[in-house]
Coordinates of C-alpha atoms in Angstrom, one line a residue:
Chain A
X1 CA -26.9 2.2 1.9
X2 CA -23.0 0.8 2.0
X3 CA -22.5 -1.2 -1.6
X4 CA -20.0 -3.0 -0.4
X5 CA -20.4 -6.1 1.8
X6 CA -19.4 -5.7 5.2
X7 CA -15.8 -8.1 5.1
X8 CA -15.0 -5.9 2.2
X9 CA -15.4 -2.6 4.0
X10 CA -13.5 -4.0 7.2
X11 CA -10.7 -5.1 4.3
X12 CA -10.6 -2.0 2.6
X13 CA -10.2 -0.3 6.8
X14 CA -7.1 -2.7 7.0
X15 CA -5.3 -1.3 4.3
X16 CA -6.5 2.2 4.5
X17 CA -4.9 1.9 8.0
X18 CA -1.1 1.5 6.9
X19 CA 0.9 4.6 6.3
X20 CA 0.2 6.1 3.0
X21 CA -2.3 4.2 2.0
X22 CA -5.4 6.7 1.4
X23 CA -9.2 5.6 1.5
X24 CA -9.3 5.2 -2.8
X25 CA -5.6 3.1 -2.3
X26 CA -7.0 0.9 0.1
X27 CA -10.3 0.0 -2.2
X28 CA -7.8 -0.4 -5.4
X29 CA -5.8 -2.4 -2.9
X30 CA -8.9 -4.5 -1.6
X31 CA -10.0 -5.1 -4.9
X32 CA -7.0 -6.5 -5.9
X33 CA -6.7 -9.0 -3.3
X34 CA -10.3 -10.3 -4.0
X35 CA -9.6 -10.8 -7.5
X36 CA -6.5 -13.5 -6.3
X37 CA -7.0 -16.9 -6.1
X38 CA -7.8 -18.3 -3.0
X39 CA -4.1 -19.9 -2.8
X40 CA -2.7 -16.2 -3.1
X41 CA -5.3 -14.5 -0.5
X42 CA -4.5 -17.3 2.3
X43 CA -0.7 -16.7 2.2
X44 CA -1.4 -13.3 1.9
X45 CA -2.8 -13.6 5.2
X46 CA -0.1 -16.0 6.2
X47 CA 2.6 -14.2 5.3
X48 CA 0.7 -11.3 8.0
X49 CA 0.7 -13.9 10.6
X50 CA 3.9 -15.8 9.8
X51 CA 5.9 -12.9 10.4
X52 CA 4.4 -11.4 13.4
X53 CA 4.4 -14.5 14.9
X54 CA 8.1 -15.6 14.6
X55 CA 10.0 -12.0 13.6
X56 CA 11.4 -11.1 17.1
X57 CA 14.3 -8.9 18.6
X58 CA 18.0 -10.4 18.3
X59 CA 19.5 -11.3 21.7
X60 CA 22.4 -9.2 21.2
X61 CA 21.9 -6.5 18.9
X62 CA 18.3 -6.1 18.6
X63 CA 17.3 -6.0 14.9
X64 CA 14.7 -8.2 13.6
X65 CA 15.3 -11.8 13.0
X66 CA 13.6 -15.6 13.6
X67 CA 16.3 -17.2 15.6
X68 CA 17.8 -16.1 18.9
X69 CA 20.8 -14.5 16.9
X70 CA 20.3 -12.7 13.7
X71 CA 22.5 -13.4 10.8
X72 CA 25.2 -11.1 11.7
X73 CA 25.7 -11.2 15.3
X74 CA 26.0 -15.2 14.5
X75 CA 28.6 -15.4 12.1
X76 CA 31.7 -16.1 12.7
X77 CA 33.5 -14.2 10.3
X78 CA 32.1 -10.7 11.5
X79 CA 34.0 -8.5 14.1
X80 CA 32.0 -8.2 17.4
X81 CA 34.5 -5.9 18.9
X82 CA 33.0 -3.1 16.6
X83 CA 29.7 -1.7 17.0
X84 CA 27.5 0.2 14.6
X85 CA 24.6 1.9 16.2
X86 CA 21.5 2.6 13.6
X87 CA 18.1 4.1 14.1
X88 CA 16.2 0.8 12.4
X89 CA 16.8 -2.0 10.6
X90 CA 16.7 -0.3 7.5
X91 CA 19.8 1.3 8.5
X92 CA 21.9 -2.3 9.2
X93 CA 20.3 -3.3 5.5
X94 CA 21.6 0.0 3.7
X95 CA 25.0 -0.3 5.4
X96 CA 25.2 -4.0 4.9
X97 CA 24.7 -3.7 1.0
X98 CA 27.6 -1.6 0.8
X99 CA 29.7 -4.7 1.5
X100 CA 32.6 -2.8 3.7
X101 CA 31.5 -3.6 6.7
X102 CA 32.3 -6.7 8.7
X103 CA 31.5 -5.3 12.1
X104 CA 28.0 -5.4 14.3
X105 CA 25.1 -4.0 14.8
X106 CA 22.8 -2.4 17.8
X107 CA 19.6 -0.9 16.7
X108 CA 18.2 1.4 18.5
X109 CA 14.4 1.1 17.2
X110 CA 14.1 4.9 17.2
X111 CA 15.3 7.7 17.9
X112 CA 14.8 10.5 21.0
X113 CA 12.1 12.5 19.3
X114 CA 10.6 15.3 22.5
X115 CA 8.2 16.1 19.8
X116 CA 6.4 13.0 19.6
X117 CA 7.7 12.0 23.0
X118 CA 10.1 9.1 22.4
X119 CA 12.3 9.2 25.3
X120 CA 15.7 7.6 25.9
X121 CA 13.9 4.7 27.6
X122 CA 11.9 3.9 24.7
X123 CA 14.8 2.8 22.6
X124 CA 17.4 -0.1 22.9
X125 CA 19.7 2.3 24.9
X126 CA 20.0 0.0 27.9
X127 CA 21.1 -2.9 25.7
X128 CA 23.6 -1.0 23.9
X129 CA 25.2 0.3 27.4
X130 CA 24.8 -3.5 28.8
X131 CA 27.4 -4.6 25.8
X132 CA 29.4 -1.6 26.0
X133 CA 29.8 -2.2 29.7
X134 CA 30.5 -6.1 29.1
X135 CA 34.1 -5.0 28.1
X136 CA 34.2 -7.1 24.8
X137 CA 33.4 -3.3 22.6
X138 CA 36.3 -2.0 21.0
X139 CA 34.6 0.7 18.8
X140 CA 31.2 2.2 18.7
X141 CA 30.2 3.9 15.4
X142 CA 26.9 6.1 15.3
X143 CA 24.8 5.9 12.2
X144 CA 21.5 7.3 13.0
X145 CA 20.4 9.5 10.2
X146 CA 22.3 13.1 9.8
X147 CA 18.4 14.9 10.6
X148 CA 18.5 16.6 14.0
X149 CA 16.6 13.8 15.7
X150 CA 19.2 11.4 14.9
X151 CA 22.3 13.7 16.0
X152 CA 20.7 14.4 19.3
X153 CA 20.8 10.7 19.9
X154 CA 24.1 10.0 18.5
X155 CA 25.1 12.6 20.7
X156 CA 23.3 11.8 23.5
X157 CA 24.2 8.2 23.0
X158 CA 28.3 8.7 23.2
X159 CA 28.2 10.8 26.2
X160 CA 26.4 7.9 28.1
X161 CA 28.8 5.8 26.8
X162 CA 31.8 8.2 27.4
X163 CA 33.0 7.0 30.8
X164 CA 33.5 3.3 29.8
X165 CA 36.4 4.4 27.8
X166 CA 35.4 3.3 24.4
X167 CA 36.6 4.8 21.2
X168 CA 33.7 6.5 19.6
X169 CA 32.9 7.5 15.8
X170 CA 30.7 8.9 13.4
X171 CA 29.9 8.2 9.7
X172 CA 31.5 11.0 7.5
X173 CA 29.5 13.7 6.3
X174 CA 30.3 14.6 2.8
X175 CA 29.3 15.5 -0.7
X176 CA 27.7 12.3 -2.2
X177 CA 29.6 9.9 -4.3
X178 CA 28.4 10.6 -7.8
X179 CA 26.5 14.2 -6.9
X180 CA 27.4 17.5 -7.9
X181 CA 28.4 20.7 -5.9
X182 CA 25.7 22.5 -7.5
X183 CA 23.1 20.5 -5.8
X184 CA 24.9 20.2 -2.3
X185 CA 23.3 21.8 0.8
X186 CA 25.0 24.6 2.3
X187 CA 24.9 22.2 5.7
X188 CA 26.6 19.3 4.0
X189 CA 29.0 21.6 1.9
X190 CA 29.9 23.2 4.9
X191 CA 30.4 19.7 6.9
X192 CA 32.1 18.6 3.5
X193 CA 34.9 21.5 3.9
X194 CA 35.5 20.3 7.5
X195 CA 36.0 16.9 6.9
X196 CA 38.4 17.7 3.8
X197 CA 40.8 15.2 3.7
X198 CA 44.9 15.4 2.7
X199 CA 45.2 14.0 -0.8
Chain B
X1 CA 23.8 -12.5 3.8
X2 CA 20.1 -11.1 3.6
X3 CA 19.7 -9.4 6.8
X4 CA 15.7 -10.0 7.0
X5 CA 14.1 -13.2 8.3
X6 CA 12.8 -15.1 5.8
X7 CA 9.4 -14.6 6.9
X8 CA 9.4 -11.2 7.0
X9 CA 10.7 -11.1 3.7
X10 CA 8.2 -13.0 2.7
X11 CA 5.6 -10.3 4.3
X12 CA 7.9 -7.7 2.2
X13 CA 7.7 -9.8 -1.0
X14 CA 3.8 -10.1 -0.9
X15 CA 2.9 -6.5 -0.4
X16 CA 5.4 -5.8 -2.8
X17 CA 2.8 -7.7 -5.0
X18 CA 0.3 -5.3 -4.8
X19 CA -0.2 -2.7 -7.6
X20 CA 1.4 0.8 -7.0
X21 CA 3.0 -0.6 -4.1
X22 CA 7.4 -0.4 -4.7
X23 CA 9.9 -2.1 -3.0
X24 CA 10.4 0.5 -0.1
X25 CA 6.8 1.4 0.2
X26 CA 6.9 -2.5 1.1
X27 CA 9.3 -2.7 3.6
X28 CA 7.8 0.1 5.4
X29 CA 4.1 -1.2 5.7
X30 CA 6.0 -4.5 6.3
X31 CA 7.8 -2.6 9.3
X32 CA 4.3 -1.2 10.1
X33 CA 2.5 -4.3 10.6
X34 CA 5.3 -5.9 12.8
X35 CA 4.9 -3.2 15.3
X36 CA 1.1 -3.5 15.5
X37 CA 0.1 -5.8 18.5
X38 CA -0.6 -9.5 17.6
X39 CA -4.6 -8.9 17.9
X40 CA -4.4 -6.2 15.1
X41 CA -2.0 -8.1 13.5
X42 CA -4.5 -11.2 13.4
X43 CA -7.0 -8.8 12.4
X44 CA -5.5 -8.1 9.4
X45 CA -4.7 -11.1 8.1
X46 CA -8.6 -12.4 9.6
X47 CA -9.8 -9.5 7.1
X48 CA -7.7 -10.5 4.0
X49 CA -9.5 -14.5 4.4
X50 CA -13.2 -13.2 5.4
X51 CA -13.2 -10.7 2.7
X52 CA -11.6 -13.6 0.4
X53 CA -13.6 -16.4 1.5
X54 CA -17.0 -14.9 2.0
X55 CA -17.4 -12.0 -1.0
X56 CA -19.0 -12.9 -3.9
X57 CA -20.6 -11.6 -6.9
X58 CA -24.9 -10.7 -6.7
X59 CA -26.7 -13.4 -8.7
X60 CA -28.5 -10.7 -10.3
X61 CA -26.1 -7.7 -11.3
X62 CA -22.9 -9.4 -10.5
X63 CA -21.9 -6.6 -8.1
X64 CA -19.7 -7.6 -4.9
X65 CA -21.7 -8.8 -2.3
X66 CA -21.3 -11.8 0.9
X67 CA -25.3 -12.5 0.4
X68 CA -27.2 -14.1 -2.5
X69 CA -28.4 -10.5 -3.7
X70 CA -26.7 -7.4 -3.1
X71 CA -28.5 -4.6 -1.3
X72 CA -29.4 -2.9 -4.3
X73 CA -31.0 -6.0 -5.9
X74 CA -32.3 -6.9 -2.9
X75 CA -34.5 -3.8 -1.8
X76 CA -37.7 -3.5 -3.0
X77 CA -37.3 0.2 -3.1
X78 CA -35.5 0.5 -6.0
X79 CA -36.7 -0.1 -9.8
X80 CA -35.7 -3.1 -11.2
X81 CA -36.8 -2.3 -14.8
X82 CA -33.9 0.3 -15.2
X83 CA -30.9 -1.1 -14.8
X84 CA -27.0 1.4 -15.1
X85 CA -24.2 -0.8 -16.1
X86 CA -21.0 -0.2 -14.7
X87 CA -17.6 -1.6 -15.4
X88 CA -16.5 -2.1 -12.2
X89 CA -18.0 -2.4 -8.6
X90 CA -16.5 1.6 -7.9
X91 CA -18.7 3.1 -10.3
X92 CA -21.9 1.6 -8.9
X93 CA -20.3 3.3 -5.5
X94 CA -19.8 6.6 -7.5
X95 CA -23.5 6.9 -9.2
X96 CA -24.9 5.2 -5.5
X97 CA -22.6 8.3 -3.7
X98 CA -24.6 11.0 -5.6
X99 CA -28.2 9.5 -4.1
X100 CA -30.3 10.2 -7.0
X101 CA -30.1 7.3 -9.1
X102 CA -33.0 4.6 -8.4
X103 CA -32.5 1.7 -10.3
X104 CA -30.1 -1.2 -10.4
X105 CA -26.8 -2.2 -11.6
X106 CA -25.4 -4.3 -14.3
X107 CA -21.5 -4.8 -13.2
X108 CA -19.3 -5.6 -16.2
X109 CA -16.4 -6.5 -13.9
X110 CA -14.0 -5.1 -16.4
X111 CA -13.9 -3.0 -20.4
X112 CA -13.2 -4.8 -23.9
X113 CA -9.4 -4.1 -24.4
X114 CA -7.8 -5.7 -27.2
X115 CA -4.6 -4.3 -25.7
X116 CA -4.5 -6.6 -22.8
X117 CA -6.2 -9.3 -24.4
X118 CA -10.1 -8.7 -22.8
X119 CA -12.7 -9.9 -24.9
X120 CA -16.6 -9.5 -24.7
X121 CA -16.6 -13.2 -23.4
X122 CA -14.3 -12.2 -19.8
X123 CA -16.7 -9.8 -18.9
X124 CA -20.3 -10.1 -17.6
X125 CA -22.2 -9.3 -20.7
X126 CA -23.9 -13.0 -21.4
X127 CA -25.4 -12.0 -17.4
X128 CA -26.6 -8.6 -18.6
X129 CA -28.6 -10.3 -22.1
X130 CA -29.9 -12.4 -19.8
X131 CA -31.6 -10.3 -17.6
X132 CA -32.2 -7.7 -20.6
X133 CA -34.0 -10.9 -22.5
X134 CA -36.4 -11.9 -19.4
X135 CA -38.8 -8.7 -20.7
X136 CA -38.5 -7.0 -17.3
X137 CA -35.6 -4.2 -18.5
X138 CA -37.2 -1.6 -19.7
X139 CA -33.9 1.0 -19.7
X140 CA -30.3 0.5 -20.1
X141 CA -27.9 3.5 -18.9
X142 CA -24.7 2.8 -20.7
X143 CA -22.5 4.0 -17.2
X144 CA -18.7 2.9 -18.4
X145 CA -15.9 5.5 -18.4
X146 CA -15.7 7.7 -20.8
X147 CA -12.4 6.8 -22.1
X148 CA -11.6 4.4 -25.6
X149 CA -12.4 1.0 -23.9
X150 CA -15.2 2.2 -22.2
X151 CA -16.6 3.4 -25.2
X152 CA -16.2 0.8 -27.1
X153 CA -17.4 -1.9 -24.3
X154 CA -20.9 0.5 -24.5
X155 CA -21.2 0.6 -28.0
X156 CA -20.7 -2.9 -28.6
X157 CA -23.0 -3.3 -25.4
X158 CA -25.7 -1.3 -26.7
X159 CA -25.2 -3.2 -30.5
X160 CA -25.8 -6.8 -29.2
X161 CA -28.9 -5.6 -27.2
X162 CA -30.6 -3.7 -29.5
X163 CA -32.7 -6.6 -30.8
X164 CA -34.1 -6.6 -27.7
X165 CA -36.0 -2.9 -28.1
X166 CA -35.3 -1.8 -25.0
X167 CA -34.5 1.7 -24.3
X168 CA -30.6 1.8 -24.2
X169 CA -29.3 5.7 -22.8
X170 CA -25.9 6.5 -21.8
X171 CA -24.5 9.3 -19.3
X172 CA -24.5 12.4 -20.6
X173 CA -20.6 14.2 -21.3
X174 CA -19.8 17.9 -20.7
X175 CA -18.4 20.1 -18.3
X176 CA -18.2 19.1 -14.7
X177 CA -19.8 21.2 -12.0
X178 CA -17.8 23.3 -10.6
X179 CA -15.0 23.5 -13.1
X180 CA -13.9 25.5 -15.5
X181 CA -13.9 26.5 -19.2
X182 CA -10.4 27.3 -19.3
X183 CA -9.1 23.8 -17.8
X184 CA -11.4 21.5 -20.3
X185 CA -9.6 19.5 -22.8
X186 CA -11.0 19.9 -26.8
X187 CA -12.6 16.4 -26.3
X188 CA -15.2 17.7 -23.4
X189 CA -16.0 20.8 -25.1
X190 CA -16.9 19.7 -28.6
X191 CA -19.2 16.8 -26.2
X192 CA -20.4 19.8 -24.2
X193 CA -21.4 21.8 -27.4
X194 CA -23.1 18.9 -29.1
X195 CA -25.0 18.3 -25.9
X196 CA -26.0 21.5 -25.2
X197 CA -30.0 22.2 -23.6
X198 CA -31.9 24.9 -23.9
X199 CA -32.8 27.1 -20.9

């Protein structure tokens, strides 16, 4: 016999549904959410709805936003003539609280992945090569994440975009601010030596 | 500039809320939930009101349920003069996931902690006189965790309703099946000693 009434159990499959949230997480989760007021439950649910109903792709760069432009690709003050490709919008939001950037973004949603058979179409590939192609692109700097998923789209990503005569960079590799050589990876030490700069 | 629509961070904000949930896990089920399709989407947040709106506690043992009884209470299999009290709606699941136990439940809906400021009065006691008072108990399994609170909760539990002479039992301590000598803390094995059966 199930203890649990029936819109708790379809509650408790909700949450156990979301990634890495196990089957005792979910009823901790569950339980919590039935011990809020009602005020607190509802825009709990509305906050579900509210987003998935207005969070949609930006016009020009693709990240998530509620107006036809996001933030960045509407202001003024931001270069448009450089680029700065990134896997997800987590990406644009680590780069953007650095505060050093005053270029653009295009995310790609993704990355090509043969393993779990994400293929160039299945990312915002065609968009990128649509702006590159528009002629207003000065630079186009790949940030997808140094793993080998993300270099084998940065990589396939600036050949396509080769023959329209854009400059092309990469983020530096490098020993992190603040860590220690002990610690490094041979891989990054060994792309850390190659980058060396002249003091 | 916060790169996130405001609804989304809204989304982030709430699950953020929930316990053992960070700021990045967040954003990730966040990011999760976006990429469902609207119907699951709606699903969700469906799940989070129903479970809300329709869960209640059993007018007998106080146990979650969306009818006037729970299914415990409300089976005429089970005996209704021996009644296990729990401290939270889990435990009932835990002693109802080992199919032996035939009575009913008493849930607490929480321990006495003077730390966090829980007296007798927040938790379902005044309910479990009540029913222990109408002459039809004849057993009470003192069922809280074995830990200080739930201790405590059970012996003042087991103090207030011993004017009413009925039988008043707790779970027995000791080693659990299948584990081992070597891993038991001092605590278990002095209980396990002082409990020990003959054969």
């Amino acid at each position: 016999m199930s203890l649990f009434p029936s819109s708790l159990e379809t509650l408790i499959d909700k949450l156990a549904s979301l990634p890495g949230v196990g089957a005792k997480s979910a009823q901790r989760l569950a339980f919590h959410i039935l011990a809020l007021s009602d005020d607190d439950a509802n825009a709990f649910a509305d906050a579900i709805r509210d987003a998935k109903g207005s969070v949609h792709r930006c016009r020009l760069c693709q990240n998530l936003t509620d107006d036809e432009l996001c933030p960045v690709c509407a202001s003024p003050r931001r270069d448009s003539g450089i680029v700065c490709v990134v896997s997800d919008p987590k990406g644009a939001l680590a780069i953007e609280r650095a505060r050093e950037y005053n270029g653009v973004y295009h995310v790609l949603h993704g990355v090509i992945s043969p393993m779990t058979g994400v293929t160039p179409d299945d990312l915002c590939i065609r968009e990128l090569a649509h702006r590159v192609a528009s002629g207003n692109v000065s630079e186009v700097i790949m940030a997808t994440n140094p793993d080998t998923e993300g270099e084998t789209t940065a990589r396939y990503i600036s050949r396509l975009l080769a023959p329209f005569g854009v400059k092309i960079t990469r983020l530096a590799y490098g020993i992190p601010v603040g860590g220690s050589l002990e610690f490094a990876d041979d891989a990054t030490l060994t792309r850390a030596l190659e980058g060396r700069l002249d003091y």
